[in-house]
Every structure is written in structure tokens, then in C-alpha cells.
Tab-separated table of C-alpha atoms in Angstrom:
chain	number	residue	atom	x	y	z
A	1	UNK	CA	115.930	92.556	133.557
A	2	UNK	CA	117.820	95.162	131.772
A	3	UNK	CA	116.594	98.337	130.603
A	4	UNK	CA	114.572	97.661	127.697
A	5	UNK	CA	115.274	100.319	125.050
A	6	UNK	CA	112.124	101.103	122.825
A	7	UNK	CA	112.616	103.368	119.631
A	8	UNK	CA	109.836	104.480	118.148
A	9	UNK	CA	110.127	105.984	114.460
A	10	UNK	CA	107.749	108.859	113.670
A	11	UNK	CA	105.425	110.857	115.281
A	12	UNK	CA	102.314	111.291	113.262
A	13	UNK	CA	98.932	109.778	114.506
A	14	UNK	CA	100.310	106.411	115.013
A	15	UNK	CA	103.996	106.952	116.668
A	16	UNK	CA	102.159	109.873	118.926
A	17	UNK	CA	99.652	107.532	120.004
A	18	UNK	CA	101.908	104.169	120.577
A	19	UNK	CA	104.656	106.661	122.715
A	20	UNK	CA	102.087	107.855	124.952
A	21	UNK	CA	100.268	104.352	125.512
A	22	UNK	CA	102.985	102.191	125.472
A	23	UNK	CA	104.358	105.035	128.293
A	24	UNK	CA	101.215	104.221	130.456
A	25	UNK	CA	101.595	100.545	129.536
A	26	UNK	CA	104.708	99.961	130.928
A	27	UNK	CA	105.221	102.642	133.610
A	28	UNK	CA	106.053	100.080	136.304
A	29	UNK	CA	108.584	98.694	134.025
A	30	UNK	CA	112.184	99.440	133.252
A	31	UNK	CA	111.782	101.130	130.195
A	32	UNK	CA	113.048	103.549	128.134
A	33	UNK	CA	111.174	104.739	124.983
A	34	UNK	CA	112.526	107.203	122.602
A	35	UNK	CA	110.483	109.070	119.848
A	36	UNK	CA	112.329	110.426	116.394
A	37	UNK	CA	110.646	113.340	114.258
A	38	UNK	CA	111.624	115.739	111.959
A	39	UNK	CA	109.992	118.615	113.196
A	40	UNK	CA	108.699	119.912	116.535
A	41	UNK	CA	105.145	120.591	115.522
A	42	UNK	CA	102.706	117.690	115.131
A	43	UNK	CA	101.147	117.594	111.696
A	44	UNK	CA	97.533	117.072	111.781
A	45	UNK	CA	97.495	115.705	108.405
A	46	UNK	CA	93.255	114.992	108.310
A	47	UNK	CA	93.403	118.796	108.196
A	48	UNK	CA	96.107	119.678	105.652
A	49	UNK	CA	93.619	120.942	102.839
A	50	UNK	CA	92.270	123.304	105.469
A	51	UNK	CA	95.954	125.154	105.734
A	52	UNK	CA	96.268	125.054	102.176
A	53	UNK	CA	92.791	126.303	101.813
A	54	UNK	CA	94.139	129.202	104.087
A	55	UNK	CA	93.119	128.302	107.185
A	56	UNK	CA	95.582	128.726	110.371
A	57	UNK	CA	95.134	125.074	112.551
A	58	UNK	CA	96.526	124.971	116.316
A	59	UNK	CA	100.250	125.192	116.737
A	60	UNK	CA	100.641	121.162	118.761
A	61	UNK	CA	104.212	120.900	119.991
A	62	UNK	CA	105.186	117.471	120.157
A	63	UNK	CA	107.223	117.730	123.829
A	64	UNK	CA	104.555	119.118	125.027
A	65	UNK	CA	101.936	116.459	124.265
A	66	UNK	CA	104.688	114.137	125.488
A	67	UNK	CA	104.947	115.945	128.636
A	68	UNK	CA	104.614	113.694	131.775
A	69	UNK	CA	104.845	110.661	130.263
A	70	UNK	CA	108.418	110.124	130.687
A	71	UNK	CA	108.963	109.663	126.646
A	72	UNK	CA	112.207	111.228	125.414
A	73	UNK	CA	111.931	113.446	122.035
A	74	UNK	CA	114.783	113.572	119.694
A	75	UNK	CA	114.373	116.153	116.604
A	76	UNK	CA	115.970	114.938	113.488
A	77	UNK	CA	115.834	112.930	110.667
A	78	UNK	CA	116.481	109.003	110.913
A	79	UNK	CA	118.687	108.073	108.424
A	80	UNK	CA	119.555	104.441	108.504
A	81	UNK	CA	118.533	101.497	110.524
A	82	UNK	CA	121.733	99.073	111.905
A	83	UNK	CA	119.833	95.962	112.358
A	84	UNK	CA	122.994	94.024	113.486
A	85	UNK	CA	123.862	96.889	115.858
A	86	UNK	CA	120.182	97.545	116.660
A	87	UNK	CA	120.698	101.038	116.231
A	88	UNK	CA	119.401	104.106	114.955
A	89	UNK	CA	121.548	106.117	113.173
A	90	UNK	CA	119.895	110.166	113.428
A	91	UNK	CA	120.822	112.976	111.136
A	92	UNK	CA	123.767	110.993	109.716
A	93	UNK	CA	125.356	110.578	113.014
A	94	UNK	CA	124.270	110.601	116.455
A	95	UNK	CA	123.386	106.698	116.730
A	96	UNK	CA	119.519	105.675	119.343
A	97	UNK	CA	120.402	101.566	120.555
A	98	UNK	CA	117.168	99.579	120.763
A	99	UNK	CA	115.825	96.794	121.808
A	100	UNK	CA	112.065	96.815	120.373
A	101	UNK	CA	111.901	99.713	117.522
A	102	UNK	CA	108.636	100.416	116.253
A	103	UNK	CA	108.172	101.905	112.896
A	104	UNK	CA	106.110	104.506	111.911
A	105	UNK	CA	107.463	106.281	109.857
A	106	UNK	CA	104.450	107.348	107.453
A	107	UNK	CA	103.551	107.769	103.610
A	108	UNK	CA	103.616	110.436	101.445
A	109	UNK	CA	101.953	111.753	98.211
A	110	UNK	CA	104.248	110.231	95.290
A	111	UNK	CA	105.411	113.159	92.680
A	112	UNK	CA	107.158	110.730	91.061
A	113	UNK	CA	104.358	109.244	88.629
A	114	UNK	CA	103.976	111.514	86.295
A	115	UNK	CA	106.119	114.012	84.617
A	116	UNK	CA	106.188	117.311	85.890
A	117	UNK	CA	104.406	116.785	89.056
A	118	UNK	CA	107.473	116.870	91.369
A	119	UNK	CA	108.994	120.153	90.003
A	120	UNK	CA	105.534	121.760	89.169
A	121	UNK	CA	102.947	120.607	91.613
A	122	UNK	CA	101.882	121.198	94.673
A	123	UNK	CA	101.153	118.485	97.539
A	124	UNK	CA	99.907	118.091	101.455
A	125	UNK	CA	103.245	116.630	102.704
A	126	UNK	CA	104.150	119.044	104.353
A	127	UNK	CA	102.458	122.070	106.649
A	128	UNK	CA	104.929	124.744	105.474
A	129	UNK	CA	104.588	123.856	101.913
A	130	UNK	CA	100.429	123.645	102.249
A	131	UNK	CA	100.505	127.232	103.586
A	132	UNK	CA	103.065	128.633	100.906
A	133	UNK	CA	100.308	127.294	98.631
A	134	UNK	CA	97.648	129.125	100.408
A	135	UNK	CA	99.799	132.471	99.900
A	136	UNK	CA	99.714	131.585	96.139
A	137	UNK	CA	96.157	130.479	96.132
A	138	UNK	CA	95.228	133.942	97.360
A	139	UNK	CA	97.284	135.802	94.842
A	140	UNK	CA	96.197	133.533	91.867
A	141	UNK	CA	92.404	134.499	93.299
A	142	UNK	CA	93.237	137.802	93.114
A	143	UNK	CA	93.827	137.261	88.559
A	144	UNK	CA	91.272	135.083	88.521
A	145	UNK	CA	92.775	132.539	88.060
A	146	UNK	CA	92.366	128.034	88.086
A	147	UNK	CA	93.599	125.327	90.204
A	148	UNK	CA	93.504	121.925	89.165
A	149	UNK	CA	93.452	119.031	92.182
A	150	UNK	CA	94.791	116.054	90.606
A	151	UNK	CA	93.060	112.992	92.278
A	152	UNK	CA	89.637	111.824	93.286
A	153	UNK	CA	90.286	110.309	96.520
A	154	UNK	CA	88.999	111.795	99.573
A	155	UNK	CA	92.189	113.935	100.165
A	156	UNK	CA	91.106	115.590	96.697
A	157	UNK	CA	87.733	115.813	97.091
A	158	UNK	CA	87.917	117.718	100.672
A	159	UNK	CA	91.131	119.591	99.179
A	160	UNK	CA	88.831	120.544	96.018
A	161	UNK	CA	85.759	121.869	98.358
A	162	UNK	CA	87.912	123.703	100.492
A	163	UNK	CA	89.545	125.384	98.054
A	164	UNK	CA	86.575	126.220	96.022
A	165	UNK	CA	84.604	127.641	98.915
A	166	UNK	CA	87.352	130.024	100.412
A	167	UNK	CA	88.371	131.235	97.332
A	168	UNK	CA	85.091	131.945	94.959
A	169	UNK	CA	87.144	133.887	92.023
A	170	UNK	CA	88.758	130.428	91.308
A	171	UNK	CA	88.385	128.019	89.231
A	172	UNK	CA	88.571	124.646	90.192
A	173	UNK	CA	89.199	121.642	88.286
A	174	UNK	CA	89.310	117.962	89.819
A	175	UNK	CA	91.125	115.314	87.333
A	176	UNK	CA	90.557	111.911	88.238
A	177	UNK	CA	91.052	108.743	86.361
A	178	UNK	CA	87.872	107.233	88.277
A	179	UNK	CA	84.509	108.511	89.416
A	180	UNK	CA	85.239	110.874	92.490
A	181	UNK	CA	83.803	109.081	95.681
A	182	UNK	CA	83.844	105.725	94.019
A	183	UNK	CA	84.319	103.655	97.355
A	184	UNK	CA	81.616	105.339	98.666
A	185	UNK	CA	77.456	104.533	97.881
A	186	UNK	CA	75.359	105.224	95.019
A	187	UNK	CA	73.309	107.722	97.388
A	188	UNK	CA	76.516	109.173	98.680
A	189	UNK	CA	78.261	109.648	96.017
A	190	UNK	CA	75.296	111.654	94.141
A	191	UNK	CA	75.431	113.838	97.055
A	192	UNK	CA	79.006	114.268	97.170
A	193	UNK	CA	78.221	115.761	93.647
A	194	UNK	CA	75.795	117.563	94.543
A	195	UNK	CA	77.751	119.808	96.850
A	196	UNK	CA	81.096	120.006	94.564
A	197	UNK	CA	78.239	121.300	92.046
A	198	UNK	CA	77.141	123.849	94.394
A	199	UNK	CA	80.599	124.955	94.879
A	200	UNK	CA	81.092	125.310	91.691
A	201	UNK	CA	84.270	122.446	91.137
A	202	UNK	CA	84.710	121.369	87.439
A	203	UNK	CA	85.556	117.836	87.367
A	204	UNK	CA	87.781	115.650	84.175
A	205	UNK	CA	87.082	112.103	85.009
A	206	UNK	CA	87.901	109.308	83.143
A	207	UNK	CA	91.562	110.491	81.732
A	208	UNK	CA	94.862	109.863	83.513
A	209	UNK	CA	97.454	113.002	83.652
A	210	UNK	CA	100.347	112.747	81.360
A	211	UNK	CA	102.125	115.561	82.200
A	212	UNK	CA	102.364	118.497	84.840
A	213	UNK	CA	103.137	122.285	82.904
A	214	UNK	CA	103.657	125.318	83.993
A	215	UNK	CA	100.249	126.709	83.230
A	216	UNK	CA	98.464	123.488	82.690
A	217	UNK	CA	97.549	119.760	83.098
A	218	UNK	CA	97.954	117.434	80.059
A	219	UNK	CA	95.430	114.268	80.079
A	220	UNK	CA	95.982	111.105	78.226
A	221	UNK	CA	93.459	112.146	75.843
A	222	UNK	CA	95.719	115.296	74.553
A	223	UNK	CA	93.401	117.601	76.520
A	224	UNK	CA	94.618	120.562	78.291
A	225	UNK	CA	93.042	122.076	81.377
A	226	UNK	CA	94.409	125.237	82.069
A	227	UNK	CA	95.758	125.652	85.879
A	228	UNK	CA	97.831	128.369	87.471
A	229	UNK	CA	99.080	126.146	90.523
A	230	UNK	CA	98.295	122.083	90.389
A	231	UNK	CA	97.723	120.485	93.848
A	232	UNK	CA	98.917	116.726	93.419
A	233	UNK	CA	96.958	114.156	96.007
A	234	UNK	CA	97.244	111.010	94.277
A	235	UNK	CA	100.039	108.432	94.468
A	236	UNK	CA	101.388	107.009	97.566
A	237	UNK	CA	105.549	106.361	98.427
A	238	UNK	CA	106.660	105.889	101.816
A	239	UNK	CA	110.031	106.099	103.170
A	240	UNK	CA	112.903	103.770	101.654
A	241	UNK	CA	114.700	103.635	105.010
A	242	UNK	CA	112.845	99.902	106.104
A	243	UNK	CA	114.057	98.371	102.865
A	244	UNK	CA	118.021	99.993	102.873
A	245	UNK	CA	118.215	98.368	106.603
A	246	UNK	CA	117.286	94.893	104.446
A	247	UNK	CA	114.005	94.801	106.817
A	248	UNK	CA	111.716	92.803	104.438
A	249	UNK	CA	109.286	94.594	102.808
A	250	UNK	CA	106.308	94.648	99.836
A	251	UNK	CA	106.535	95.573	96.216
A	252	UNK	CA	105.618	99.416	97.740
A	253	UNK	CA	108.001	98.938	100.370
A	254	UNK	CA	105.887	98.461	103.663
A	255	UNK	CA	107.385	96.339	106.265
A	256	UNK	CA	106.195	92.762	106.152
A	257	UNK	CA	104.342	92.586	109.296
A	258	UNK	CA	103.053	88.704	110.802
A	259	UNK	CA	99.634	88.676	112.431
A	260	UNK	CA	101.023	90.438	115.621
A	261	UNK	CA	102.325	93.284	113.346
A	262	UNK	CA	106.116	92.578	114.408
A	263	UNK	CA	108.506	92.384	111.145
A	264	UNK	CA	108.850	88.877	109.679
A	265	UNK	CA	112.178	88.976	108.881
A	266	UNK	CA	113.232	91.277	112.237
A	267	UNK	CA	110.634	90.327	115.125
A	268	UNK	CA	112.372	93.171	117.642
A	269	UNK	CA	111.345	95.446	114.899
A	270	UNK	CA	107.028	96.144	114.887
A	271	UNK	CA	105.823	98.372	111.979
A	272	UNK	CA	102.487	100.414	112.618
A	273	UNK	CA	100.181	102.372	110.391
A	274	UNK	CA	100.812	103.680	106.843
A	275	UNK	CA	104.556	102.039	106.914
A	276	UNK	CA	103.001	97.956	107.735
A	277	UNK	CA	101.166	95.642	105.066
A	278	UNK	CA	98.810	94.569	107.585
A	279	UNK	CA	96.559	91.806	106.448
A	280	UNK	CA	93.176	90.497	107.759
A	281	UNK	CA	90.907	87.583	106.350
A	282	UNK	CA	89.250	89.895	103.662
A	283	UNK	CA	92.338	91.481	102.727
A	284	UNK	CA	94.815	93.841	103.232
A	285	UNK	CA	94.812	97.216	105.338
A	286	UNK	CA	95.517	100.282	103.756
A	287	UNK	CA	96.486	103.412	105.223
A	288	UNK	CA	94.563	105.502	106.767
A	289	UNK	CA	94.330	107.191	110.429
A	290	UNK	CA	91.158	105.246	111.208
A	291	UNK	CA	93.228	102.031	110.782
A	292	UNK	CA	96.448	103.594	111.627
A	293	UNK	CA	95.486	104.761	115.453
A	294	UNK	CA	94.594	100.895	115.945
A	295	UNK	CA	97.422	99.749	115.104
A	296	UNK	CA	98.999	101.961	117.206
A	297	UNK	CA	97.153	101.083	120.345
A	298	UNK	CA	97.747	96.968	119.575
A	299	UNK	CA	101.420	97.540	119.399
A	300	UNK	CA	101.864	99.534	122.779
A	301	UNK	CA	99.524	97.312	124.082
A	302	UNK	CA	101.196	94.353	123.153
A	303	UNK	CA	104.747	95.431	123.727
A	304	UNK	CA	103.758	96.150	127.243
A	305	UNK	CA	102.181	92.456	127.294
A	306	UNK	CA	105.557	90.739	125.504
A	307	UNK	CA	107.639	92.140	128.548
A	308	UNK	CA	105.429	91.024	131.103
A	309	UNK	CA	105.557	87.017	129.721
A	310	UNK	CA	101.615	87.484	128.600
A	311	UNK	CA	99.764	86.373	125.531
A	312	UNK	CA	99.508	87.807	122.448
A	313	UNK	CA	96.768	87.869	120.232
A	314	UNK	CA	96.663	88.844	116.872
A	315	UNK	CA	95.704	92.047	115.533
A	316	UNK	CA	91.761	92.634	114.308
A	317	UNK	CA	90.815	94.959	111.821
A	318	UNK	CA	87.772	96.252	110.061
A	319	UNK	CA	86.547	99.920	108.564
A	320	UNK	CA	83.957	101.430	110.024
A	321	UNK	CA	82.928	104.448	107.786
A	322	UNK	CA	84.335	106.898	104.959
A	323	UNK	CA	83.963	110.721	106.599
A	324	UNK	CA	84.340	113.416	103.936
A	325	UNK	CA	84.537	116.998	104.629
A	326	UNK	CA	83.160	119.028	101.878
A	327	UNK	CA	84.118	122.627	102.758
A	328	UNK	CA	83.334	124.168	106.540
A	329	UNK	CA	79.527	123.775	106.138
A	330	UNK	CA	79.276	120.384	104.764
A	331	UNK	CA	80.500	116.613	104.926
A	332	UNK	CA	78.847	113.180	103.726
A	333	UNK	CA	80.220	110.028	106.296
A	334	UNK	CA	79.267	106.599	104.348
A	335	UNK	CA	79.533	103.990	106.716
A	336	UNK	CA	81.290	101.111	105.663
A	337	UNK	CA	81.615	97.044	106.216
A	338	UNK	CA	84.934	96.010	107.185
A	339	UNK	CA	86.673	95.479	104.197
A	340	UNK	CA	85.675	99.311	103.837
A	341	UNK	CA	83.535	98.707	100.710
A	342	UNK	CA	79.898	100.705	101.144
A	343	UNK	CA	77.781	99.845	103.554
A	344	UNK	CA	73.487	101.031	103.683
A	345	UNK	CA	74.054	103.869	105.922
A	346	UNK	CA	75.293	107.633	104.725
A	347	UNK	CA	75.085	110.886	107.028
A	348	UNK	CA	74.958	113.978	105.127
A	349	UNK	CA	74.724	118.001	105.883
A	350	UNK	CA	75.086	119.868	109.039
A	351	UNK	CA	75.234	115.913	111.130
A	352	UNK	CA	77.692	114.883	109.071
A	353	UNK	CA	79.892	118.152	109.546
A	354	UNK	CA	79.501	117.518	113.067
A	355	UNK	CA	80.668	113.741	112.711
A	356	UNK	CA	83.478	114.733	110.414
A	357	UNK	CA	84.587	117.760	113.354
A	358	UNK	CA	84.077	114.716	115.566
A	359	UNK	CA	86.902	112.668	113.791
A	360	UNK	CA	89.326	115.237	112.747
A	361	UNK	CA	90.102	116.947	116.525
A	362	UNK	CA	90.223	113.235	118.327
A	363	UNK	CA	93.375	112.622	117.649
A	364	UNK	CA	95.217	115.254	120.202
A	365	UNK	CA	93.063	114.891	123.012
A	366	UNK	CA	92.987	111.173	122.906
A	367	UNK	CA	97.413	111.596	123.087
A	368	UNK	CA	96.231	113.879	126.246
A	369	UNK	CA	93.662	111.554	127.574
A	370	UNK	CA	95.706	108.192	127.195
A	371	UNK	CA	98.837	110.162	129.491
A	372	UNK	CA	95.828	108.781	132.399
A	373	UNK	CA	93.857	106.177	130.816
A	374	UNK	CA	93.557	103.421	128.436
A	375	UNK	CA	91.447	105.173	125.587
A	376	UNK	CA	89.728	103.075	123.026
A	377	UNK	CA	90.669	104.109	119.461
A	378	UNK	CA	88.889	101.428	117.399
A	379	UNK	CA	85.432	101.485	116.141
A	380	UNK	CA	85.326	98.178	114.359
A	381	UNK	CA	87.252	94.965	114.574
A	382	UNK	CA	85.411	93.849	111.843
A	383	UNK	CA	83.549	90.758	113.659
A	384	UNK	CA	83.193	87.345	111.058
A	385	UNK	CA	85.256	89.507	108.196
A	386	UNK	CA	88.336	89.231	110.622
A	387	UNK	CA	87.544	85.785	113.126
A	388	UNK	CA	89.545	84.014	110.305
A	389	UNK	CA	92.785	86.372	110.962
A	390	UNK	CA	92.342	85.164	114.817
């Protein structure tokens, strides 16, 4: 057999993870796998509201947690996808041939939505740009001065705390449409409150934004609240690239995936985390690195399997909890059923900070760990929710 030629796209949580595994995997095969980034430095995007809280994280370098495994890196941007050619065309020119390419290219917070948001708000894309808002953060503390965090999903809520608790002169102001927390528990959710209460976070729920100014938020009911810088965490867009190539994708533009997450329309192609419309029996996955890192594991797993002539089985699924960091100090998990609606369990205070800790810092030593072994990344494969996707 030929050299097989394996691209993968991406190297957040899931491309990291399925480079490294699928290196293990198939290190007594003729392989050659390939990994395309942007930048050097991994992003650990569970912690992105602690940079632009202020916070300096660890400084990962992607070779290096590729080091030993045989995985080439190539910096740049991918820029198109020649599905006829089955290449991979990088910063406009240099040009990766593949034969298996696995997608992971990520999502992003969409600016797009609302007027105002992409020239005027602030978002978590991006490490440089979350510490650029830290350096304004601390000068806007230094006036007195407000912050609105425009969403009420978890990213806002932690991004909210954090901000609140390492910078005291502010005022902050979540905007949501819906009740903050309102995936997680009645019990929960009260204590979520609680804490965002004691840190002293304003919250406008129930009113959409309108419109992003320079020295305010405009809600749907005319309202202004006043806010120096505006952090924007709602709104998800992922990369157009899948749907230029003519790979088929959703209405949002993730890659049709069948039950064995390879593309419907382009089987050599396999799409993995935030960038696949991965469906169980109770309903479709949605991103997140708990269900992300799974993926990511399946597909290296399987890939490996595929070139050996073995089975495949499809891909299980279910949540397993909801972890929310509420500042450095405190954290509520709510432990979910697989279809990650509430479940009867929560973990709050100093336990659940340790849980939450637990959760944000696997992700780098698992890369590290799986260079040797086959680590297990999935809590949940969500039992009789998911026996019907099987």
C-alpha cells in the first residue's frame, strides 16, 4: 500500500487530539499525517475569559506538543479545499495532497448579527485580541468605568464573573435575551445567581441587542446600557472554507457528517468537533470541547481501523455535565442527561472549582499522555439515549 496521506485541518482541542492519536494509532503503518494552523501557540479556548480578565495562561507551542509523534506542522492559513485534486491549498499557494483529510477547523463568535458588534465589540476569538482587551479593561477600571458582556451562555457567564472579580471599580452588565444558566437546574441556576450577585454583575434579560455604540448597548426595548468596551459571546459562524470546496454542508455550514462522522457527499473527507453536524437518536450535537475531544478520539481511532480492513462502528454520544467557572474561587457543574438537558445532580463552591480546574487543564496533558497511550476522553456515550444511533 501506498503512503496514505492524512491532512488534518485545525489544531484546537479536536485536531490536537486526533494528530496525536491517530499518530499512535497507526505508527506501524505507512502514514503520513499533516496538521494546518494559523498560529504556533495552542489556544486554550475554555480559558479565554481568564486572559481577557487579565490573567497570563501557559505559553503551549504546538510543535512541541507534537514532538515525537512523527506529525508534521505546517503554519498558515488553509485557504481552499481541491476536492478533485484532493488537495490543500495553504496561504494561497503552497498546495498539502491527501488522501483522508479531517476537518477541524473550529467556530467562532459571529459579529455579524447585530449592528455594530463587529466594528465595536470585543470577542474571545482570538488570544491576542482577549489580552488587548484586558489592557483596556484595566484602563477603563482605572475611570470607573462599565462593561457590558453580551450573552448568557456559559462563555458569558464565566467571562462576566471573571471580569467582575478582577476588576472591582467596574461595572458589569450581562444582556441576555434568555435567563442566564437556562440549560442548567432550578437549584443551579439560583446559585449561579447567587454568586454573579455577590460579585456584583448587573444583568438585562429578556431584551435582544439592536445595536453596538461607541459608549453603549441599545436593546430592542429602546433601552440604553451604558458600556465603555462591549465583550460579544453570543452567535456562532464557522469557517466558509467546507462549503466553497462544494463539501455538503447545513444551513450554518457544518459538514454533513454520516453516522461514522465521514462527509456524506466526500467520504475521504471526516469532519470533527465544532465544524460536523453530528447527530445521535435524541438529536443533534452541538459544539462544545466535551463533545468535541470525542469526536476526535472516534475519528483517529477509526481511521487507524479503515486502513487496517476492520469494522467500524458508529459514533456514540451523550453530555455528561455543564461546568461553570464563576471567577477563581467559585464554579457550579450541573450534571446533565445525554441530550445535555438538566439532570438531579449540581456541585457547587470550592468542589466545584476543583471539578471545573479538573476540566479546563485536561486537555494538554491528555495530547502528552496519548503520545504513549490510548487515553479515554469520553465521559458519557449516552447509553439508551444513543443505542438507536448504533
Amino acid at each position: 500500500m501506498n503512503t496514505q496521506r492524512i491532512v488534518i485541518l485545525g489544531a484546537g482541542y479536536t485536531g490536537m487530539l486526533a494528530a496525536v492519536r491517530l499518530a499512535r494509532r497507526t505508527r506501524k503503518l505507512d502514514t503520513k499525517i499533516t496538521v494546518v494552523n494559523p498560529s504556533a501557540r495552542f489556544t486554550e479556548r475554555l480559558r479565554m475569559h481568564q486572559i481577557a480578565a487579565g490573567q497570563e495562561l501557559a505559553d503551549h507551542r504546538i510543535p512541541v506538543l507534537l514532538a515525537g509523534t512523527g506529525v508534521e506542522f505546517v503554519q498558515g492559513w488553509a485557504t481552499s479545499i481541491d476536492t478533485v485534486g484532493q488537495r490543500v491549498i495553504v496561504d494561497g499557494a503552497a498546495a498539502l495532497h491527501y488522501d483522508t483529510l479531517v476537518y477541524a477547523l473550529g467556530s467562532s463568535t459571529d459579529t455579524t448579527i447585530v449592528p455594530g458588534a463587529a466594528d465595536r465589540a470585543w470577542t474571545l476569538n482570538d488570544p491576542r485580541a482577549a489580552h488587548r482587551f484586558s489592557e483596556h479593561l484595566a484602563a477603563a477600571e482605572a475611570d470607573g468605568g462599565t462593561v457590558a458582556v453580551c450573552g448568557g451562555g456559559l462563555t458569558g457567564i464565566e467571562a462576566a464573573a471573571e471580569i467582575a472579580e478582577n476588576h472591582r471599580r467596574l461595572k458589569v452588565t450581562l444582556i441576555s435575551s434568555t435567563e442566564p444558566g437556562a440549560m442548567m437546574g432550578e437549584q443551579a441556576r439560583a446559585y449561579l445567581n447567587k454568586a454573579l450577585d455577590r460579585l456584583g454583575v448587573a444583568r438585562e434579560i429578556g431584551n435582544a441587542v439592536t445595536k453596538v455604540l461607541p459608549d453603549a448597548v441599545e436593546l430592542a426595548n429602546g433601552e440604553l446600557v451604558p458600556a465603555d468596551l462591549t465583550l460579544w459571546t453570543t452567535g456562532v459562524r464557522v469557517s466558509p472554507l467546507a462549503a466553497q470546496a462544494g463539501i455538503e454542508t447545513d444551513a450554518r455550514g457544518l459538514i454533513v457528517v454520516d453516522p461514522t462522522l465521514r462527509s456524506v457527499s466526500h467520504p475521504n473527507i471526516r469532519a470533527i468537533g465544532d465544524a460536523a453536524a453530528v447527530r445521535q437518536a435524541w438529536g443533534q450535537v452541538h459544539g462544545t470541547c466535551q463533545s468535541g475531544m470525542p469526536t476526535a478520539a472516534y475519528t483517529a481511532d477509526t481511521i487507524a481501523r479503515a486502513l487496517r480492513g476492520k469494522k467500524v462502528e458508529p459514533f456514540r454520544f451523550g453530555y455528561f455535565h455543564q461546568p461553570v467557572s464563576l471567577g477563581r474561587k467559585d464554579a457550579v457543574i450541573q450534571f446533565a442527561k445525554a441530550d445535555d438537558t438538566a439532570g438531579r445532580f449540581y456541585l457547587t463552591g470550592r468542589a466545584a472549582v476543583i471539578y471545573k480546574e479538573a476540566v479546563s487543564s485536561s486537555p494538554v496533558p491528555t495530547f502528552k499522555m496519548s503520545k504513549k497511550m490510548t487515553m479515554s476522553v469520553q465521559l458519557s456515550k449516552g447509553g439508551e439515549a444513543t443505542r438507536a444511533t448504533a
